[in-house]
mmCIF file of C-alpha atoms in Angstrom:
data_model
loop_
_atom_site.group_PDB
_atom_site.id
_atom_site.type_symbol
_atom_site.label_atom_id
_atom_site.label_comp_id
_atom_site.label_asym_id
_atom_site.label_seq_id
_atom_site.Cartn_x
_atom_site.Cartn_y
_atom_site.Cartn_z
ATOM 1 C CA MET A 1 111.358 78.415 123.591
ATOM 2 C CA LYS A 2 111.819 81.249 125.748
ATOM 3 C CA ARG A 3 112.819 79.045 128.337
ATOM 4 C CA LEU A 4 115.095 77.065 126.808
ATOM 5 C CA LYS A 5 116.980 79.943 125.838
ATOM 6 C CA GLU A 6 120.130 80.306 127.551
ATOM 7 C CA SER A 7 119.335 77.575 129.791
ATOM 8 C CA TYR A 8 121.789 74.440 130.992
ATOM 9 C CA PRO A 9 119.586 72.190 128.419
ATOM 10 C CA VAL A 10 120.358 73.978 125.537
ATOM 11 C CA TYR A 11 124.102 74.094 126.279
ATOM 12 C CA ILE A 12 123.748 69.871 126.510
ATOM 13 C CA CYS A 13 122.411 69.799 123.260
ATOM 14 C CA ALA A 14 124.956 71.759 121.670
ATOM 15 C CA TRP A 15 127.844 69.905 122.781
ATOM 16 C CA MET A 16 126.629 66.340 122.526
ATOM 17 C CA GLY A 17 125.731 67.629 119.241
ATOM 18 C CA LEU A 18 129.126 68.572 117.578
ATOM 19 C CA PHE A 19 130.957 66.215 119.880
ATOM 20 C CA PHE A 20 128.436 63.134 118.494
ATOM 21 C CA GLY A 21 129.722 63.980 114.818
ATOM 22 C CA MET A 22 133.438 64.338 116.160
ATOM 23 C CA GLY A 23 132.765 60.767 118.022
ATOM 24 C CA ALA A 24 132.350 59.107 114.370
ATOM 25 C CA SER A 25 135.739 59.774 113.049
ATOM 26 C CA SER A 26 137.291 57.724 115.781
ATOM 27 C CA ILE A 27 135.660 54.394 113.960
ATOM 28 C CA MET A 28 136.444 56.224 110.691
ATOM 29 C CA SER A 29 139.284 54.113 109.645
ATOM 30 C CA VAL A 30 137.517 51.066 110.223
ATOM 31 C CA TYR A 31 134.551 51.994 107.936
ATOM 32 C CA LEU A 32 136.887 53.245 105.254
ATOM 33 C CA ASN A 33 138.525 49.526 105.633
ATOM 34 C CA SER A 34 134.777 47.981 105.485
ATOM 35 C CA ILE A 35 134.352 49.306 102.147
ATOM 36 C CA GLY A 36 137.487 47.892 100.806
ATOM 37 C CA LYS A 37 139.977 51.169 101.224
ATOM 38 C CA ALA A 38 143.423 50.202 101.719
ATOM 39 C CA PRO A 39 146.248 52.048 104.288
ATOM 40 C CA THR A 40 146.702 54.577 101.938
ATOM 41 C CA GLU A 41 143.848 55.518 100.651
ATOM 42 C CA LEU A 42 141.587 55.483 103.765
ATOM 43 C CA SER A 43 145.113 57.861 105.153
ATOM 44 C CA ARG A 44 144.862 60.078 102.769
ATOM 45 C CA ILE A 45 140.703 60.210 102.683
ATOM 46 C CA MET A 46 140.901 61.025 106.473
ATOM 47 C CA SER A 47 143.683 63.783 106.373
ATOM 48 C CA ALA A 48 141.146 65.479 104.145
ATOM 49 C CA SER A 49 139.619 67.165 107.411
ATOM 50 C CA ASN A 50 143.405 68.630 108.335
ATOM 51 C CA TRP A 51 144.263 69.952 104.687
ATOM 52 C CA PHE A 52 140.487 71.825 104.869
ATOM 53 C CA ALA A 53 140.770 72.829 108.705
ATOM 54 C CA ILE A 54 144.198 74.689 107.699
ATOM 55 C CA ALA A 55 141.980 76.881 105.356
ATOM 56 C CA LEU A 56 138.935 77.249 107.349
ATOM 57 C CA LEU A 57 140.454 77.799 110.905
ATOM 58 C CA PRO A 58 142.200 80.780 110.705
ATOM 59 C CA LEU A 59 139.272 82.590 109.346
ATOM 60 C CA THR A 60 136.954 81.146 111.860
ATOM 61 C CA GLY A 61 138.946 82.797 114.800
ATOM 62 C CA MET A 62 139.579 86.070 112.489
ATOM 63 C CA ALA A 63 135.458 85.794 111.442
ATOM 64 C CA ALA A 64 134.853 85.207 115.424
ATOM 65 C CA ASP A 65 137.219 88.122 116.739
ATOM 66 C CA ARG A 66 135.936 90.467 114.692
ATOM 67 C CA ILE A 67 132.046 90.188 114.528
ATOM 68 C CA ARG A 68 132.145 89.067 118.125
ATOM 69 C CA HIS A 69 129.175 86.470 117.828
ATOM 70 C CA PRO A 70 130.772 82.854 117.985
ATOM 71 C CA LYS A 71 127.643 81.614 118.510
ATOM 72 C CA ARG A 72 125.824 82.299 115.529
ATOM 73 C CA LEU A 73 129.183 81.188 113.363
ATOM 74 C CA ALA A 74 129.157 77.643 115.190
ATOM 75 C CA SER A 75 125.623 77.143 114.444
ATOM 76 C CA VAL A 76 125.967 78.287 110.609
ATOM 77 C CA LEU A 77 128.870 76.315 110.464
ATOM 78 C CA LEU A 78 127.640 73.260 112.091
ATOM 79 C CA ALA A 79 124.738 73.348 110.002
ATOM 80 C CA VAL A 80 126.994 72.647 106.888
ATOM 81 C CA ALA A 81 128.693 69.842 108.701
ATOM 82 C CA ALA A 82 125.297 68.120 109.108
ATOM 83 C CA ALA A 83 124.978 68.292 105.743
ATOM 84 C CA ALA A 84 128.157 66.990 104.281
ATOM 85 C CA THR A 85 127.994 64.088 106.441
ATOM 86 C CA PHE A 86 124.561 63.086 105.540
ATOM 87 C CA THR A 87 126.092 63.103 101.849
ATOM 88 C CA PHE A 88 129.181 60.930 102.990
ATOM 89 C CA GLY A 89 127.255 57.766 103.871
ATOM 90 C CA ILE A 90 125.978 58.118 99.790
ATOM 91 C CA PHE A 91 129.596 57.785 97.867
ATOM 92 C CA THR A 92 132.300 55.364 97.687
ATOM 93 C CA ASP A 93 134.642 57.273 94.967
ATOM 94 C CA ASP A 94 137.995 58.593 96.859
ATOM 95 C CA PHE A 95 137.663 62.092 95.444
ATOM 96 C CA ALA A 96 134.189 62.387 96.572
ATOM 97 C CA LEU A 97 134.820 60.871 100.263
ATOM 98 C CA PHE A 98 138.011 63.472 100.311
ATOM 99 C CA ILE A 99 136.188 66.284 99.913
ATOM 100 C CA LEU A 100 133.048 65.844 101.941
ATOM 101 C CA TYR A 101 135.151 64.268 104.990
ATOM 102 C CA GLY A 102 137.156 67.662 104.528
ATOM 103 C CA ILE A 103 134.264 69.607 104.603
ATOM 104 C CA MET A 104 132.700 67.538 107.570
ATOM 105 C CA MET A 105 135.188 67.538 109.481
ATOM 106 C CA GLY A 106 136.950 70.738 108.970
ATOM 107 C CA MET A 107 133.648 72.603 109.588
ATOM 108 C CA ILE A 108 133.335 70.590 113.290
ATOM 109 C CA SER A 109 137.165 71.812 113.798
ATOM 110 C CA SER A 110 135.738 74.989 113.252
ATOM 111 C CA VAL A 111 133.040 75.003 115.480
ATOM 112 C CA ASN A 112 135.291 73.095 118.166
ATOM 113 C CA VAL A 113 137.634 75.941 118.362
ATOM 114 C CA LEU A 114 134.796 78.395 119.368
ATOM 115 C CA ALA A 115 133.168 75.935 121.540
ATOM 116 C CA GLU A 116 136.012 75.882 123.715
ATOM 117 C CA ARG A 117 135.693 79.657 124.036
ATOM 118 C CA LEU A 118 132.041 79.552 124.432
ATOM 119 C CA ALA A 119 132.539 76.997 127.144
ATOM 120 C CA GLY A 120 135.438 78.632 128.846
ATOM 121 C CA ALA A 121 133.469 82.123 129.015
ATOM 122 C CA GLY A 122 129.816 81.191 129.339
ATOM 123 C CA ARG A 123 127.441 81.100 132.389
ATOM 124 C CA TYR A 124 128.440 77.913 133.268
ATOM 125 C CA ARG A 125 131.797 76.603 134.242
ATOM 126 C CA TYR A 126 133.843 75.599 131.483
ATOM 127 C CA GLY A 127 133.283 71.284 133.053
ATOM 128 C CA GLN A 128 129.712 71.923 133.373
ATOM 129 C CA ILE A 129 129.626 72.327 129.925
ATOM 130 C CA ARG A 130 132.269 70.273 128.336
ATOM 131 C CA ILE A 131 131.546 67.587 130.148
ATOM 132 C CA TRP A 132 128.594 66.685 127.744
ATOM 133 C CA GLY A 133 130.892 66.871 124.699
ATOM 134 C CA THR A 134 132.760 63.756 126.557
ATOM 135 C CA ILE A 135 129.357 62.068 126.785
ATOM 136 C CA GLY A 136 128.530 62.696 123.225
ATOM 137 C CA TYR A 137 131.788 61.046 121.925
ATOM 138 C CA ALA A 138 131.428 58.538 124.108
ATOM 139 C CA VAL A 139 127.777 57.601 123.159
ATOM 140 C CA SER A 140 128.686 58.334 119.041
ATOM 141 C CA ALA A 141 131.794 55.735 119.808
ATOM 142 C CA GLN A 142 129.487 52.798 120.829
ATOM 143 C CA VAL A 143 126.683 53.841 119.110
ATOM 144 C CA CYS A 144 128.951 54.515 115.810
ATOM 145 C CA GLY A 145 130.790 50.819 116.314
ATOM 146 C CA TRP A 146 127.309 49.018 116.760
ATOM 147 C CA ILE A 147 125.674 50.180 113.619
ATOM 148 C CA LEU A 148 128.913 49.476 111.597
ATOM 149 C CA ASP A 149 127.720 45.925 112.983
ATOM 150 C CA LYS A 150 124.269 45.582 112.287
ATOM 151 C CA ALA A 151 123.677 48.269 109.830
ATOM 152 C CA SER A 152 124.425 50.395 106.655
ATOM 153 C CA GLY A 153 126.632 53.222 106.339
ATOM 154 C CA ARG A 154 123.912 55.685 105.161
ATOM 155 C CA THR A 155 122.335 55.140 108.207
ATOM 156 C CA LEU A 156 124.963 55.971 110.483
ATOM 157 C CA PHE A 157 125.897 59.009 108.672
ATOM 158 C CA SER A 158 122.035 60.338 108.235
ATOM 159 C CA LEU A 159 121.797 59.679 112.409
ATOM 160 C CA ILE A 160 124.961 61.961 112.696
ATOM 161 C CA SER A 161 123.630 64.060 110.562
ATOM 162 C CA ALA A 162 120.351 64.824 112.855
ATOM 163 C CA CYS A 163 122.291 65.116 115.901
ATOM 164 C CA GLN A 164 124.409 67.805 114.236
ATOM 165 C CA LEU A 165 121.737 69.369 113.116
ATOM 166 C CA ILE A 166 120.132 68.987 116.780
ATOM 167 C CA GLY A 167 123.070 70.734 117.522
ATOM 168 C CA ALA A 168 123.259 73.614 115.839
ATOM 169 C CA LEU A 169 119.814 74.907 116.616
ATOM 170 C CA ALA A 170 121.311 74.673 120.145
ATOM 171 C CA PHE A 171 123.885 76.853 119.756
ATOM 172 C CA LEU A 172 121.698 79.477 118.471
ATOM 173 C CA MET A 173 120.116 79.487 121.942
ATOM 174 C CA ILE A 174 123.108 79.940 123.623
ATOM 175 C CA THR A 175 124.504 83.643 124.887
ATOM 176 C CA ASP A 176 128.033 84.853 125.404
ATOM 177 C CA LEU A 177 128.010 85.139 128.958
ATOM 178 C CA LYS A 178 131.100 86.274 131.228
ATOM 179 C CA ARG A 179 131.425 85.039 135.211
ATOM 180 C CA GLN A 180 132.431 87.757 137.454
ATOM 181 C CA GLU A 181 135.725 87.120 139.114
ATOM 182 C CA GLY A 182 135.920 86.361 142.552
ATOM 183 C CA PRO A 183 132.652 84.253 145.216
ATOM 184 C CA GLU A 184 131.405 81.288 143.419
ATOM 185 C CA ASP A 185 127.913 82.552 144.258
ATOM 186 C CA GLN A 186 128.122 85.875 142.581
ATOM 187 C CA LYS A 187 125.832 86.175 139.365
ATOM 188 C CA ASP A 188 126.455 85.469 135.821
ATOM 189 C CA VAL A 189 126.925 88.856 134.149
ATOM 190 C CA PRO A 190 126.901 89.753 130.009
ATOM 191 C CA VAL A 191 129.733 90.312 128.443
ATOM 192 C CA VAL A 192 130.246 94.192 127.621
ATOM 193 C CA ASP A 193 128.990 94.375 124.151
ATOM 194 C CA GLU A 194 132.373 95.011 121.947
ATOM 195 C CA ALA A 195 130.495 95.465 118.528
ATOM 196 C CA ALA A 196 130.728 99.445 118.994
ATOM 197 C CA LYS A 197 134.624 98.903 119.629
ATOM 198 C CA PRO A 198 137.006 100.142 116.797
ATOM 199 C CA LYS A 199 138.178 97.330 114.702
ATOM 200 C CA ARG A 200 141.617 96.223 115.228
ATOM 201 C CA SER A 201 144.518 95.275 112.300
ATOM 202 C CA LEU A 202 145.227 92.494 111.218
ATOM 203 C CA ALA A 203 149.004 93.345 112.883
ATOM 204 C CA GLN A 204 147.536 94.187 116.054
ATOM 205 C CA GLN A 205 145.134 91.070 116.080
ATOM 206 C CA TYR A 206 148.115 88.815 115.256
ATOM 207 C CA ARG A 207 150.635 90.212 117.285
ATOM 208 C CA PHE A 208 151.262 87.110 119.310
ATOM 209 C CA LEU A 209 153.125 85.569 116.109
ATOM 210 C CA LYS A 210 155.888 87.743 117.516
ATOM 211 C CA ASP A 211 155.978 86.089 120.897
ATOM 212 C CA PRO A 212 158.769 83.253 121.054
ATOM 213 C CA ARG A 213 156.739 81.728 123.725
ATOM 214 C CA PHE A 214 153.679 81.308 121.806
ATOM 215 C CA LEU A 215 155.999 79.685 118.301
ATOM 216 C CA LEU A 216 157.780 77.591 120.565
ATOM 217 C CA TYR A 217 154.279 76.343 122.067
ATOM 218 C CA ILE A 218 153.124 76.080 118.613
ATOM 219 C CA LEU A 219 155.849 73.730 117.379
ATOM 220 C CA LEU A 220 155.556 71.511 120.390
ATOM 221 C CA ILE A 221 151.759 71.344 119.291
ATOM 222 C CA PHE A 222 152.937 70.482 115.883
ATOM 223 C CA LEU A 223 155.133 67.311 116.911
ATOM 224 C CA LEU A 224 152.610 66.253 119.918
ATOM 225 C CA GLN A 225 149.146 66.597 118.537
ATOM 226 C CA GLY A 226 149.881 65.179 115.374
ATOM 227 C CA CYS A 227 150.690 62.185 116.918
ATOM 228 C CA THR A 228 148.450 62.119 119.386
ATOM 229 C CA GLN A 229 145.198 63.162 117.082
ATOM 230 C CA GLY A 230 146.904 60.604 114.735
ATOM 231 C CA SER A 231 146.734 57.904 117.144
ATOM 232 C CA ILE A 232 143.234 58.188 117.594
ATOM 233 C CA SER A 233 142.246 57.672 113.834
ATOM 234 C CA PHE A 234 144.713 54.308 113.651
ATOM 235 C CA VAL A 235 143.877 52.752 116.990
ATOM 236 C CA PRO A 236 140.706 50.605 115.472
ATOM 237 C CA LEU A 237 143.108 49.611 113.281
ATOM 238 C CA LEU A 238 145.318 47.950 115.786
ATOM 239 C CA LEU A 239 142.251 46.685 117.824
ATOM 240 C CA GLU A 240 140.788 45.040 114.720
ATOM 241 C CA LYS A 241 144.463 43.627 114.040
ATOM 242 C CA LEU A 242 144.577 42.269 117.275
ATOM 243 C CA SER A 243 141.449 40.286 116.731
ATOM 244 C CA VAL A 244 138.759 42.809 118.278
ATOM 245 C CA SER A 245 135.361 42.787 117.330
ATOM 246 C CA ARG A 246 133.943 46.159 115.413
ATOM 247 C CA THR A 247 131.327 45.805 118.231
ATOM 248 C CA LEU A 248 133.564 45.755 120.870
ATOM 249 C CA ILE A 249 135.903 48.340 119.153
ATOM 250 C CA GLY A 250 133.241 50.768 119.510
ATOM 251 C CA THR A 251 132.736 49.879 123.343
ATOM 252 C CA PHE A 252 136.220 49.948 124.348
ATOM 253 C CA LEU A 253 136.423 53.735 122.506
ATOM 254 C CA SER A 254 133.276 54.396 124.615
ATOM 255 C CA LEU A 255 134.589 53.488 128.361
ATOM 256 C CA GLY A 256 138.154 55.354 127.620
ATOM 257 C CA THR A 257 136.332 58.326 126.948
ATOM 258 C CA LEU A 258 133.765 58.015 129.895
ATOM 259 C CA VAL A 259 137.430 57.735 131.863
ATOM 260 C CA GLU A 260 137.704 61.587 131.333
ATOM 261 C CA LEU A 261 134.305 62.618 132.044
ATOM 262 C CA PRO A 262 135.896 63.413 136.040
ATOM 263 C CA MET A 263 138.882 65.008 134.813
ATOM 264 C CA VAL A 264 136.479 67.175 132.528
ATOM 265 C CA LEU A 265 134.232 68.091 135.374
ATOM 266 C CA PHE A 266 136.821 68.430 138.094
ATOM 267 C CA SER A 267 138.686 70.977 135.552
ATOM 268 C CA ASN A 268 138.265 73.655 137.893
ATOM 269 C CA LYS A 269 139.899 71.767 140.684
ATOM 270 C CA PHE A 270 143.396 71.697 139.191
ATOM 271 C CA MET A 271 143.733 72.950 136.075
ATOM 272 C CA ASP A 272 144.298 76.586 137.655
ATOM 273 C CA LYS A 273 145.924 75.538 139.856
ATOM 274 C CA VAL A 274 148.878 73.191 138.262
ATOM 275 C CA PRO A 275 151.649 75.122 136.387
ATOM 276 C CA PRO A 276 151.169 74.815 132.070
ATOM 277 C CA ARG A 277 154.576 73.510 131.550
ATOM 278 C CA THR A 278 153.650 70.835 134.396
ATOM 279 C CA LEU A 279 150.833 69.908 132.657
ATOM 280 C CA LEU A 280 152.661 69.462 129.174
ATOM 281 C CA ILE A 281 155.133 67.581 130.558
ATOM 282 C CA PHE A 282 152.843 64.891 132.354
ATOM 283 C CA ASN A 283 150.444 65.040 128.695
ATOM 284 C CA GLY A 284 153.827 64.510 126.679
ATOM 285 C CA CYS A 285 154.461 61.724 129.014
ATOM 286 C CA LEU A 286 151.546 59.752 128.946
ATOM 287 C CA ALA A 287 151.393 59.908 124.935
ATOM 288 C CA VAL A 288 155.050 58.307 125.253
ATOM 289 C CA GLY A 289 153.573 55.476 127.306
ATOM 290 C CA GLN A 290 150.321 54.640 125.652
ATOM 291 C CA PHE A 291 152.270 54.281 121.895
ATOM 292 C CA LEU A 292 155.094 52.495 123.771
ATOM 293 C CA VAL A 293 152.530 49.768 124.151
ATOM 294 C CA TYR A 294 150.977 49.717 121.204
ATOM 295 C CA GLY A 295 154.035 49.663 119.388
ATOM 296 C CA LEU A 296 155.156 46.223 121.722
ATOM 297 C CA THR A 297 152.009 44.396 122.815
ATOM 298 C CA ARG A 298 151.604 41.474 121.107
ATOM 299 C CA THR A 299 147.718 40.763 122.641
ATOM 300 C CA ALA A 300 144.893 42.881 122.846
ATOM 301 C CA LEU A 301 144.990 43.582 126.679
ATOM 302 C CA PRO A 302 147.089 46.077 127.075
ATOM 303 C CA ALA A 303 146.290 47.728 124.109
ATOM 304 C CA VAL A 304 142.915 47.695 125.490
ATOM 305 C CA LEU A 305 143.260 48.876 129.111
ATOM 306 C CA VAL A 306 145.270 51.668 127.524
ATOM 307 C CA VAL A 307 142.925 52.619 125.067
ATOM 308 C CA ILE A 308 140.080 52.908 127.975
ATOM 309 C CA VAL A 309 142.229 54.510 130.996
ATOM 310 C CA VAL A 310 145.348 56.372 129.293
ATOM 311 C CA LYS A 311 144.429 58.111 125.343
ATOM 312 C CA SER A 312 140.823 60.099 125.879
ATOM 313 C CA ILE A 313 143.013 61.304 128.976
ATOM 314 C CA CYS A 314 145.772 62.253 127.082
ATOM 315 C CA SER A 315 143.636 64.143 124.256
ATOM 316 C CA THR A 316 141.140 65.654 125.905
ATOM 317 C CA LEU A 317 144.072 66.853 128.532
ATOM 318 C CA ILE A 318 145.832 68.402 126.248
ATOM 319 C CA MET A 319 142.934 70.577 124.609
ATOM 320 C CA MET A 320 142.399 71.936 128.427
ATOM 321 C CA VAL A 321 146.111 72.653 128.351
ATOM 322 C CA ASN A 322 145.978 74.421 125.269
ATOM 323 C CA LEU A 323 143.241 76.570 126.354
ATOM 324 C CA LYS A 324 144.925 77.659 128.920
ATOM 325 C CA MET A 325 147.848 77.945 127.399
ATOM 326 C CA VAL A 326 146.941 80.338 124.553
ATOM 327 C CA ASN A 327 144.914 82.568 127.445
ATOM 328 C CA LEU A 328 148.163 83.402 129.442
ATOM 329 C CA ILE A 329 150.272 84.128 126.560
ATOM 330 C CA VAL A 330 147.808 86.131 124.174
ATOM 331 C CA SER A 331 145.623 89.087 125.073
ATOM 332 C CA GLN A 332 142.129 88.638 125.474
ATOM 333 C CA GLU A 333 140.919 90.388 122.030
ATOM 334 C CA SER A 334 142.937 87.800 120.134
ATOM 335 C CA VAL A 335 142.439 84.821 122.033
ATOM 336 C CA SER A 336 139.597 83.257 118.707
ATOM 337 C CA SER A 337 142.450 83.963 116.136
ATOM 338 C CA ALA A 338 144.858 82.300 118.645
ATOM 339 C CA MET A 339 143.130 79.183 119.084
ATOM 340 C CA GLY A 340 142.634 79.185 115.209
ATOM 341 C CA PHE A 341 146.189 79.617 114.463
ATOM 342 C CA TYR A 342 146.769 76.791 116.936
ATOM 343 C CA SER A 343 144.370 74.748 115.275
ATOM 344 C CA MET A 344 145.427 74.899 111.594
ATOM 345 C CA THR A 345 148.901 74.343 113.066
ATOM 346 C CA ASN A 346 147.310 71.278 115.083
ATOM 347 C CA SER A 347 145.994 70.246 111.200
ATOM 348 C CA ILE A 348 148.963 70.375 109.662
ATOM 349 C CA GLY A 349 150.756 68.139 112.155
ATOM 350 C CA LEU A 350 148.008 65.693 111.511
ATOM 351 C CA GLY A 351 147.804 65.922 107.924
ATOM 352 C CA LEU A 352 151.072 65.155 107.299
ATOM 353 C CA MET A 353 151.159 62.728 109.961
ATOM 354 C CA GLN A 354 148.199 60.358 108.798
ATOM 355 C CA LEU A 355 149.699 60.624 104.773
ATOM 356 C CA ILE A 356 153.225 59.390 106.580
ATOM 357 C CA SER A 357 151.388 56.660 108.530
ATOM 358 C CA GLY A 358 149.251 55.376 105.979
ATOM 359 C CA HIS A 359 152.845 54.468 104.215
ATOM 360 C CA LEU A 360 154.446 53.349 107.291
ATOM 361 C CA ILE A 361 151.311 51.024 108.037
ATOM 362 C CA GLU A 362 152.144 49.451 104.576
ATOM 363 C CA ASP A 363 156.021 49.372 104.390
ATOM 364 C CA LEU A 364 156.825 48.578 108.359
ATOM 365 C CA GLY A 365 153.352 47.582 110.332
ATOM 366 C CA ILE A 366 150.792 49.533 112.591
ATOM 367 C CA GLN A 367 152.663 48.866 115.531
ATOM 368 C CA SER A 368 156.604 49.984 113.849
ATOM 369 C CA MET A 369 154.379 53.241 112.994
ATOM 370 C CA TYR A 370 153.158 53.609 117.295
ATOM 371 C CA LEU A 371 156.821 52.718 118.058
ATOM 372 C CA ILE A 372 158.274 56.304 115.657
ATOM 373 C CA TYR A 373 155.266 58.324 117.081
ATOM 374 C CA ALA A 374 156.808 57.431 121.000
ATOM 375 C CA GLY A 375 159.948 59.020 119.422
ATOM 376 C CA ILE A 376 158.460 62.098 118.054
ATOM 377 C CA SER A 377 156.579 62.670 121.578
ATOM 378 C CA ALA A 378 159.621 62.055 123.668
ATOM 379 C CA VAL A 379 161.056 65.055 121.477
ATOM 380 C CA ALA A 380 157.630 67.013 122.256
ATOM 381 C CA VAL A 381 158.589 66.592 125.905
ATOM 382 C CA ILE A 382 162.159 67.940 125.383
ATOM 383 C CA LEU A 383 160.826 70.711 124.409
ATOM 384 C CA SER A 384 158.168 70.822 127.015
ATOM 385 C CA PHE A 385 161.043 72.313 129.693
ATOM 386 C CA PHE A 386 161.457 75.252 127.573
ATOM 387 C CA ILE A 387 158.856 76.949 127.835
ATOM 388 C CA LYS A 388 157.966 79.269 130.444
ATOM 389 C CA VAL A 389 154.887 81.226 130.685
ATOM 390 C CA LYS A 390 153.538 82.429 134.426
ATOM 391 C CA ASN A 391 150.046 80.653 135.930
ATOM 392 C CA THR A 392 148.589 84.385 136.629
ATOM 393 C CA LYS A 393 145.013 83.587 135.145
ATOM 394 C CA SER A 394 142.208 81.618 135.809
ATOM 395 C CA VAL A 395 140.692 80.263 132.946
ATOM 396 C CA PHE A 396 138.997 76.935 133.999
ATOM 397 C CA THR A 397 136.933 78.969 137.367
#
């Protein structure tokens, strides 16, 4: 056990366990549709994750900043998610599914905030850790699609729950280490124990809320992430509408996730060099492009190509840009709180978009919904030009 502690395989298990559970959300709309849920019902159930996250994420960030042991907090939250996931496959009642899905994904979102920080400040480079989350998500999308075609929902959610428990145990065995600035061959050193430092007031901890740059960024993310993450929820339904089988949907989602591997693995080569505003504008343009394809295509091939080539790059790049932006705008002592506030805002945007999207699908059709997504994302691109943040800190190296 001592050999495993702090080892690279432990990090692999932690991130794969977390993202295996996250990957299940990519086919949730197909699962809910298969048990007879209408678009408004499934959008209401899936929105639960965001409403639960609104309460959980700020508390998670505050707790992580104050107790300064994010790995323990991540382990407990992921174990709770595993219990909710296992139970989710048993019920079909709308209210029970709403509560359980809210707990399951709310906990996963909270762990993801902590994991992003741990991946960026641990003993290994961000890309070396985060790549296993990408692989876990890809494997999950493929396996979940196959199980939905061949077995029961209970089998699916039991498997996901087991993977999350493995991840929870693995998080306990990683440590908070910070790379020294300087040459790459410098050894990793432990973070100075800050537990003995005086506790800061809430006003000090949340003073970033008075920074106009942070507030503008939050508004932009409210729009862009609401569309980007909302798109992920409904892409399987779009592909199913275009006559793609469930197994192939899982395969295409998996392939799309694997496409982002080079970007994650080599994030240290470009993320700290390219200005953050340039990355935001590029990401917004990708989002507008993919939504236009989803909204205008009449055959499956263009949508499938965008799912494979663009979708995961767009959603992963915005997460990495966020880690960079928050670290550049916010003081180090408040990063977890800022990440939690960002995620809460993201959850509000996504929750509202999912509720509205269910009605748009029923009233106008799923492709008209994506054209509306394109328009909202275009507004976010315009806002990106007004963000002024100096590229003064290395986050990914």
